[in-house]
Amino acid sequence: RARIAKLAWMRCRCPSGLVAGTAPEGGVFCNECSVIVMGGKPTHSCRTCDDDMCQRCFERGAADRVSRGQRQSQGAAALPPSTASSGGPAATRSRASVTSRPASTTVPSNTPTTLVKAKLSAAMERERERRRLLEEQRQIEEAHARSLEEARLAAIRKAIQQARDEAEDVCTFVDGALVCAEQGLAGVPACVVKGYADVATKVDFSWNPMVSLESLGPFFFLEELAVDNGELASPLKIPELPFLRVLSLNNNKLTDLHDLVRGLKKCPRLALLSLRKNPLCPDALGGIATDGEYVLYRQYLVSQIKTLEYVDSRKVTDQERRRASSRFDNAHADPVTPMADVFQAIQDWFTLNLALVSQYIVQNTRKSSGVSAT
């Protein structure tokens, strides 16, 4: 410790020497004990020599210097006056050594502090190299992933274009509107689904012998659908179309209104519904149906599908909506039990319980009379 402290005091050759202060925010490395001094802790440093020392090592060096000065003063006091006044042989040797010492003294390269610094520099260099290799590996992987994604997207675009080329014979597509009318289609062709399912918002399959709407499931963004003059029949399976607002199924073979309403509840934004010339619509009976039957039909649709604004091209009024709500909102509620049945149930309960109580009293009376006789 004395050797290290002495070396610490001899290290800095600047006129100002080591200056007391505090460590910066990132901390410093003590060149004596190889300890990292955290930010804000007291240190002694010289920025000219790039030398730092912690408070503990500085105090050790100061104590060693004071004790060394005390020993020198005690030795000088023990010498003869002539020798003490001139400084004696020790002072002469000290002055000679100071005079002969060069102005710039360097620390030997094999000191513990130098070795620690070398190890630390080597470790930091290895860490930088490792991070550089990791960054290169990450960039290579990202470039590979981008190339794979670009290849996948290119393959998808090519397949979509091929499907659209095949679908040109059966449909036309302009500004989101897909028209496949009068093509003799019993369902939606696969090339049409693959080429236009993600971009079509309006679809017209009128005048086709279609019997189902299940093949329209991939048209997720569909807003308007027309399948008029077809072969649609009940039960009709309707796919989930969350953006559908207009549905026209005129002149088909739909007979079950309740089944159709259950399917239309998968379309939460439906605003216009047209079912003219279907067996389930009273207006399709050629004037035989009365106005009351058609009104009942409209009120049922309005009460079950709350978002409807138009039914068979006629606007739903607020008065019609209120009447439909008062008529059909409680149509499926549990039946109310008549009060006569309630009173009869209460009377039966009392009769049964009175009989049980009377039987219990008779049994207890017999037992008590038997005990008394005994």
Coordinates of C-alpha atoms in Angstrom, one line a residue:
R1 CA 0.0 0.0 0.0
A2 CA 2.8 2.4 0.8
R3 CA 4.4 1.7 -2.6
I4 CA 1.1 2.3 -4.4
A5 CA 0.4 5.5 -2.4
K6 CA 3.9 6.7 -3.1
L7 CA 3.5 6.0 -6.8
A8 CA 0.2 7.9 -6.8
W9 CA 1.8 11.0 -5.4
M10 CA 4.6 10.7 -7.9
R11 CA 2.4 10.1 -10.9
C12 CA 1.1 13.6 -11.8
R13 CA 3.8 16.1 -12.8
C14 CA 1.6 19.0 -13.6
P15 CA 2.1 22.2 -11.6
S16 CA -1.4 22.0 -10.2
G17 CA -1.2 18.3 -9.4
L18 CA -4.4 16.3 -8.6
V19 CA -7.4 18.6 -8.1
A20 CA -10.2 17.6 -5.7
G21 CA -13.7 17.3 -7.2
T22 CA -16.6 15.0 -7.9
A23 CA -16.8 12.2 -10.5
P24 CA -18.9 12.9 -13.6
E25 CA -22.3 11.3 -14.2
G26 CA -20.8 8.3 -16.0
G27 CA -18.2 7.6 -13.3
V28 CA -14.4 7.3 -13.5
F29 CA -11.9 4.5 -13.1
C30 CA -9.4 4.9 -10.2
N31 CA -5.9 4.3 -11.6
E32 CA -4.6 3.0 -8.3
C33 CA -7.1 0.5 -6.9
S34 CA -9.0 -0.2 -10.2
V35 CA -12.3 0.7 -8.7
I36 CA -15.0 2.5 -10.6
V37 CA -16.0 5.7 -8.8
M38 CA -19.8 6.4 -9.4
G39 CA -21.0 9.9 -10.4
G40 CA -21.1 12.5 -7.7
K41 CA -18.5 10.7 -5.5
P42 CA -15.4 12.7 -4.4
T43 CA -12.3 12.2 -6.6
H44 CA -8.9 13.7 -7.3
S45 CA -8.1 14.0 -10.9
C46 CA -5.8 15.8 -13.4
R47 CA -7.3 16.2 -16.9
T48 CA -3.9 17.1 -18.4
C49 CA -2.4 13.7 -17.5
D50 CA -5.8 11.9 -17.7
D51 CA -5.2 10.6 -14.2
D52 CA -8.0 9.9 -11.6
M53 CA -7.8 8.7 -8.0
C54 CA -10.6 7.8 -5.6
Q55 CA -10.8 9.5 -2.1
R56 CA -9.6 6.4 -0.3
C57 CA -6.3 6.1 -2.3
F58 CA -5.7 9.9 -2.1
E59 CA -6.1 9.7 1.7
R60 CA -3.7 6.8 1.9
G61 CA -1.1 8.7 -0.1
A62 CA -1.5 11.8 2.1
A63 CA -1.1 9.8 5.3
D64 CA 2.1 8.2 3.9
R65 CA 3.5 11.6 2.9
V66 CA 2.8 13.1 6.4
S67 CA 4.5 10.1 8.2
R68 CA 7.5 10.3 5.8
G69 CA 7.8 14.1 6.6
Q70 CA 7.6 13.5 10.3
R71 CA 10.4 10.8 10.1
Q72 CA 12.6 13.2 8.1
S73 CA 12.1 16.0 10.6
Q74 CA 12.9 13.7 13.5
G75 CA 16.1 12.6 11.8
A76 CA 17.2 16.1 11.1
A77 CA 16.6 17.1 14.8
A78 CA 18.9 14.2 15.9
L79 CA 21.9 15.3 13.7
P80 CA 24.5 17.9 14.7
P81 CA 23.6 21.6 14.1
S82 CA 26.0 22.0 11.3
T83 CA 24.7 18.9 9.5
A84 CA 21.1 19.8 10.3
S85 CA 21.4 23.4 9.0
S86 CA 22.9 22.2 5.8
G87 CA 20.5 19.4 5.5
G88 CA 23.0 16.6 6.2
P89 CA 23.9 13.8 3.9
A90 CA 20.3 12.8 3.5
A91 CA 19.3 16.2 2.2
T92 CA 22.4 16.3 0.0
R93 CA 21.4 12.9 -1.5
S94 CA 17.8 14.1 -1.8
R95 CA 18.8 17.3 -3.7
A96 CA 21.2 15.3 -5.9
S97 CA 18.4 12.8 -6.7
V98 CA 16.0 15.6 -7.5
T99 CA 18.5 17.4 -9.7
S100 CA 19.4 14.2 -11.5
R101 CA 15.8 13.1 -12.1
P102 CA 14.5 14.0 -15.5
A103 CA 11.7 16.5 -15.9
S104 CA 9.2 14.0 -17.3
T105 CA 9.0 10.7 -15.5
T106 CA 6.8 8.0 -17.0
V107 CA 5.1 5.2 -15.1
P108 CA 6.6 1.8 -15.9
S109 CA 4.4 -0.3 -18.3
N110 CA 4.3 -3.3 -15.9
T111 CA 2.5 -1.5 -13.0
P112 CA -0.8 -2.9 -11.8
T113 CA -2.8 0.1 -13.0
T114 CA -1.4 -0.2 -16.5
L115 CA -2.2 -3.9 -16.6
V116 CA -5.7 -3.3 -15.5
K117 CA -6.2 -0.6 -18.1
A118 CA -4.9 -2.9 -20.8
K119 CA -7.2 -5.7 -19.8
L120 CA -10.1 -3.2 -19.7
S121 CA -9.3 -1.9 -23.1
A122 CA -9.0 -5.4 -24.5
A123 CA -12.4 -6.3 -23.0
M124 CA -14.0 -3.2 -24.4
E125 CA -12.6 -4.0 -27.8
R126 CA -13.9 -7.5 -27.7
E127 CA -17.4 -6.2 -26.7
R128 CA -17.3 -3.7 -29.6
E129 CA -16.4 -6.5 -32.0
R130 CA -19.2 -8.7 -30.6
R131 CA -21.8 -6.0 -31.0
R132 CA -20.5 -5.2 -34.5
L133 CA -21.0 -8.9 -35.5
L134 CA -24.4 -9.0 -34.0
E135 CA -25.5 -5.9 -35.9
E136 CA -24.2 -7.3 -39.1
Q137 CA -26.1 -10.6 -38.4
R138 CA -29.2 -8.6 -37.7
Q139 CA -28.9 -6.6 -40.9
I140 CA -28.4 -9.8 -42.9
E141 CA -31.5 -11.4 -41.3
E142 CA -33.6 -8.3 -42.0
A143 CA -32.5 -8.2 -45.6
H144 CA -33.3 -11.9 -46.0
A145 CA -36.8 -11.4 -44.4
R146 CA -37.5 -8.4 -46.7
S147 CA -36.5 -10.4 -49.7
L148 CA -38.8 -13.3 -48.7
E149 CA -41.7 -10.9 -48.0
E150 CA -41.2 -9.2 -51.4
A151 CA -41.1 -12.6 -53.1
R152 CA -44.3 -13.7 -51.4
L153 CA -46.1 -10.4 -52.3
A154 CA -44.9 -10.7 -55.9
A155 CA -46.3 -14.3 -56.0
I156 CA -49.6 -13.1 -54.6
R157 CA -49.9 -10.2 -57.0
K158 CA -49.1 -12.6 -59.9
A159 CA -51.8 -15.1 -58.8
I160 CA -54.4 -12.2 -58.4
Q161 CA -53.6 -10.9 -61.8
Q162 CA -54.0 -14.4 -63.3
A163 CA -57.3 -14.8 -61.6
R164 CA -58.5 -11.5 -62.9
D165 CA -57.5 -12.4 -66.4
E166 CA -59.5 -15.6 -66.1
A167 CA -62.5 -13.7 -64.7
E168 CA -62.7 -11.2 -67.6
D169 CA -65.1 -13.6 -69.4
V170 CA -67.8 -13.6 -66.7
C171 CA -67.6 -10.2 -65.0
T172 CA -66.6 -6.6 -65.3
F173 CA -65.0 -4.5 -62.5
V174 CA -65.0 -0.7 -62.4
D175 CA -64.3 1.5 -59.3
G176 CA -65.1 -1.2 -56.8
A177 CA -68.3 -2.4 -58.6
L178 CA -68.3 -6.0 -59.7
V179 CA -71.0 -7.0 -62.2
C180 CA -71.6 -10.7 -63.1
A181 CA -75.2 -10.4 -64.3
E182 CA -76.7 -12.9 -66.8
Q183 CA -73.8 -15.3 -66.9
G184 CA -75.6 -18.5 -65.9
L185 CA -73.7 -18.8 -62.6
A186 CA -75.0 -21.1 -59.9
G187 CA -72.3 -19.8 -57.5
V188 CA -69.4 -17.4 -57.4
P189 CA -66.4 -18.7 -59.5
A190 CA -63.1 -19.2 -57.7
C191 CA -61.3 -16.8 -60.1
V192 CA -63.8 -14.0 -59.2
V193 CA -63.3 -14.6 -55.5
K194 CA -59.5 -14.7 -55.7
G195 CA -59.3 -11.7 -58.0
Y196 CA -61.9 -9.3 -56.5
A197 CA -62.9 -10.4 -53.0
D198 CA -60.6 -7.8 -51.3
V199 CA -61.5 -4.8 -53.4
A200 CA -65.1 -5.2 -54.4
T201 CA -67.7 -3.1 -52.4
K202 CA -70.6 -3.5 -54.8
V203 CA -71.6 -6.8 -56.3
D204 CA -74.4 -7.6 -58.8
F205 CA -75.3 -11.3 -59.5
S206 CA -78.8 -10.7 -60.9
W207 CA -80.3 -13.0 -63.5
N208 CA -78.2 -16.0 -62.5
P209 CA -79.5 -19.4 -61.2
M210 CA -77.8 -18.9 -57.8
V211 CA -79.1 -21.1 -55.0
S212 CA -76.9 -20.0 -52.1
L213 CA -75.0 -17.0 -50.8
E214 CA -72.3 -18.9 -48.9
S215 CA -69.7 -18.3 -51.6
L216 CA -69.9 -14.6 -51.0
G217 CA -68.2 -15.0 -47.5
P218 CA -64.7 -13.8 -48.7
F219 CA -66.2 -10.5 -49.8
F220 CA -65.6 -9.0 -46.4
F221 CA -65.9 -5.3 -47.4
L222 CA -69.1 -5.7 -49.4
E223 CA -71.5 -2.8 -49.0
E224 CA -74.1 -3.4 -51.7
L225 CA -75.4 -6.8 -52.9
A226 CA -78.0 -7.6 -55.6
V227 CA -79.1 -11.1 -56.4
D228 CA -82.4 -10.5 -58.1
N229 CA -84.2 -13.0 -60.4
G230 CA -82.4 -16.0 -59.1
E231 CA -83.1 -19.4 -57.6
L232 CA -82.5 -18.6 -53.9
A233 CA -84.7 -20.7 -51.6
S234 CA -85.2 -21.2 -47.9
P235 CA -83.4 -22.0 -45.7
L236 CA -80.9 -19.4 -46.9
K237 CA -77.4 -19.4 -45.4
I238 CA -76.1 -15.8 -45.3
P239 CA -72.4 -15.2 -44.6
E240 CA -71.2 -12.6 -42.1
L241 CA -70.9 -9.3 -43.9
P242 CA -70.3 -6.6 -41.3
F243 CA -70.3 -3.7 -43.8
L244 CA -73.3 -4.6 -45.9
R245 CA -75.9 -1.8 -46.1
V246 CA -78.0 -2.6 -49.2
L247 CA -79.4 -6.1 -50.0
S248 CA -81.7 -6.8 -52.9
L249 CA -83.2 -10.3 -53.2
N250 CA -86.2 -9.6 -55.4
N251 CA -88.0 -12.3 -57.4
N252 CA -86.5 -15.4 -55.8
K253 CA -88.0 -18.5 -54.0
L254 CA -87.7 -17.5 -50.4
T255 CA -90.5 -18.8 -48.2
D256 CA -89.3 -18.6 -44.6
L257 CA -89.3 -15.1 -43.2
H258 CA -88.1 -16.1 -39.7
D259 CA -85.1 -18.0 -41.1
L260 CA -84.2 -15.1 -43.3
V261 CA -84.3 -12.7 -40.3
R262 CA -82.0 -14.9 -38.3
G263 CA -79.5 -14.9 -41.2
L264 CA -79.7 -11.1 -41.7
K265 CA -78.7 -10.5 -38.1
K266 CA -75.1 -11.3 -39.3
C267 CA -75.3 -7.9 -41.1
P268 CA -75.3 -5.3 -38.3
R269 CA -75.3 -2.3 -40.7
L270 CA -78.1 -3.4 -43.0
A271 CA -80.2 -0.3 -44.0
L272 CA -82.1 -1.3 -47.1
L273 CA -83.8 -4.6 -47.7
S274 CA -85.9 -5.5 -50.8
L275 CA -87.7 -8.9 -50.9
R276 CA -90.4 -8.2 -53.5
K277 CA -91.9 -11.0 -55.6
N278 CA -90.8 -13.7 -53.0
P279 CA -93.4 -16.1 -51.5
L280 CA -92.6 -14.7 -48.0
C281 CA -93.6 -11.2 -49.0
P282 CA -97.4 -10.5 -49.0
D283 CA -96.9 -8.1 -51.9
A284 CA -96.0 -11.0 -54.1
L285 CA -99.6 -12.4 -54.1
G286 CA -100.7 -10.3 -57.0
G287 CA -103.2 -8.1 -55.1
I288 CA -104.7 -10.9 -53.0
A289 CA -102.9 -9.9 -49.8
T290 CA -104.5 -7.2 -47.8
D291 CA -102.8 -4.0 -46.6
G292 CA -102.8 -5.3 -43.1
E293 CA -100.8 -8.4 -44.0
Y294 CA -98.1 -6.3 -45.7
V295 CA -98.0 -3.8 -42.8
L296 CA -97.6 -6.8 -40.4
Y297 CA -94.7 -8.1 -42.6
R298 CA -93.0 -4.7 -42.6
Q299 CA -93.4 -4.2 -38.9
Y300 CA -91.9 -7.6 -38.2
L301 CA -88.8 -6.8 -40.3
V302 CA -88.4 -3.4 -38.7
S303 CA -88.8 -4.8 -35.1
Q304 CA -86.3 -7.6 -35.7
I305 CA -83.7 -5.6 -37.7
K306 CA -83.3 -2.3 -35.9
T307 CA -81.0 -0.7 -38.5
L308 CA -83.4 -0.9 -41.4
E309 CA -84.3 2.4 -43.0
Y310 CA -85.9 1.2 -46.2
V311 CA -88.0 -1.9 -46.7
D312 CA -88.9 -2.8 -50.3
S313 CA -87.8 0.7 -51.5
R314 CA -90.2 2.4 -49.0
K315 CA -88.8 4.5 -46.1
V316 CA -89.5 3.3 -42.5
T317 CA -91.2 6.1 -40.6
D318 CA -90.8 6.8 -36.9
Q319 CA -94.5 6.0 -36.3
E320 CA -94.1 2.7 -38.0
R321 CA -91.0 1.9 -35.9
R322 CA -92.9 2.6 -32.7
R323 CA -95.9 0.5 -33.7
A324 CA -93.6 -2.4 -34.7
S325 CA -91.7 -2.1 -31.4
S326 CA -95.0 -2.2 -29.3
R327 CA -96.3 -5.2 -31.3
F328 CA -93.3 -7.5 -31.6
D329 CA -90.7 -6.6 -29.0
N330 CA -92.5 -8.9 -26.4
A331 CA -93.7 -11.5 -28.9
H332 CA -91.3 -14.1 -27.6
A333 CA -91.8 -13.4 -23.9
D334 CA -92.9 -16.1 -21.5
P335 CA -96.7 -16.4 -21.2
V336 CA -98.4 -14.8 -18.2
T337 CA -100.1 -17.2 -15.7
P338 CA -103.8 -16.3 -15.2
M339 CA -104.6 -15.2 -11.6
A340 CA -107.2 -17.9 -11.3
D341 CA -104.5 -20.5 -11.7
V342 CA -102.4 -18.7 -9.1
F343 CA -105.1 -18.8 -6.6
Q344 CA -105.9 -22.4 -7.3
A345 CA -102.2 -23.3 -6.7
I346 CA -102.2 -21.5 -3.4
Q347 CA -105.4 -23.3 -2.3
D348 CA -104.0 -26.7 -3.2
W349 CA -100.8 -25.9 -1.2
F350 CA -102.7 -25.0 1.9
T351 CA -105.0 -28.0 1.6
L352 CA -102.0 -30.4 1.4
N353 CA -100.2 -28.8 4.3
L354 CA -103.3 -28.8 6.5
A355 CA -103.8 -32.5 5.9
L356 CA -100.2 -33.2 6.8
V357 CA -100.5 -31.1 10.0
S358 CA -103.7 -32.8 11.0
Q359 CA -102.1 -36.2 10.6
Y360 CA -99.1 -35.2 12.6
I361 CA -101.3 -33.9 15.5
V362 CA -103.3 -37.2 15.6
Q363 CA -100.1 -39.3 15.7
N364 CA -98.7 -37.3 18.6
T365 CA -102.0 -37.5 20.5
R366 CA -102.1 -41.3 20.2
K367 CA -98.5 -41.6 21.5
S368 CA -99.1 -39.3 24.4
S369 CA -102.3 -41.2 25.4
G370 CA -100.4 -44.5 25.3
V371 CA -97.7 -43.3 27.6
S372 CA -100.3 -42.0 30.1
A373 CA -102.1 -45.4 30.2
T374 CA -98.8 -47.1 30.9

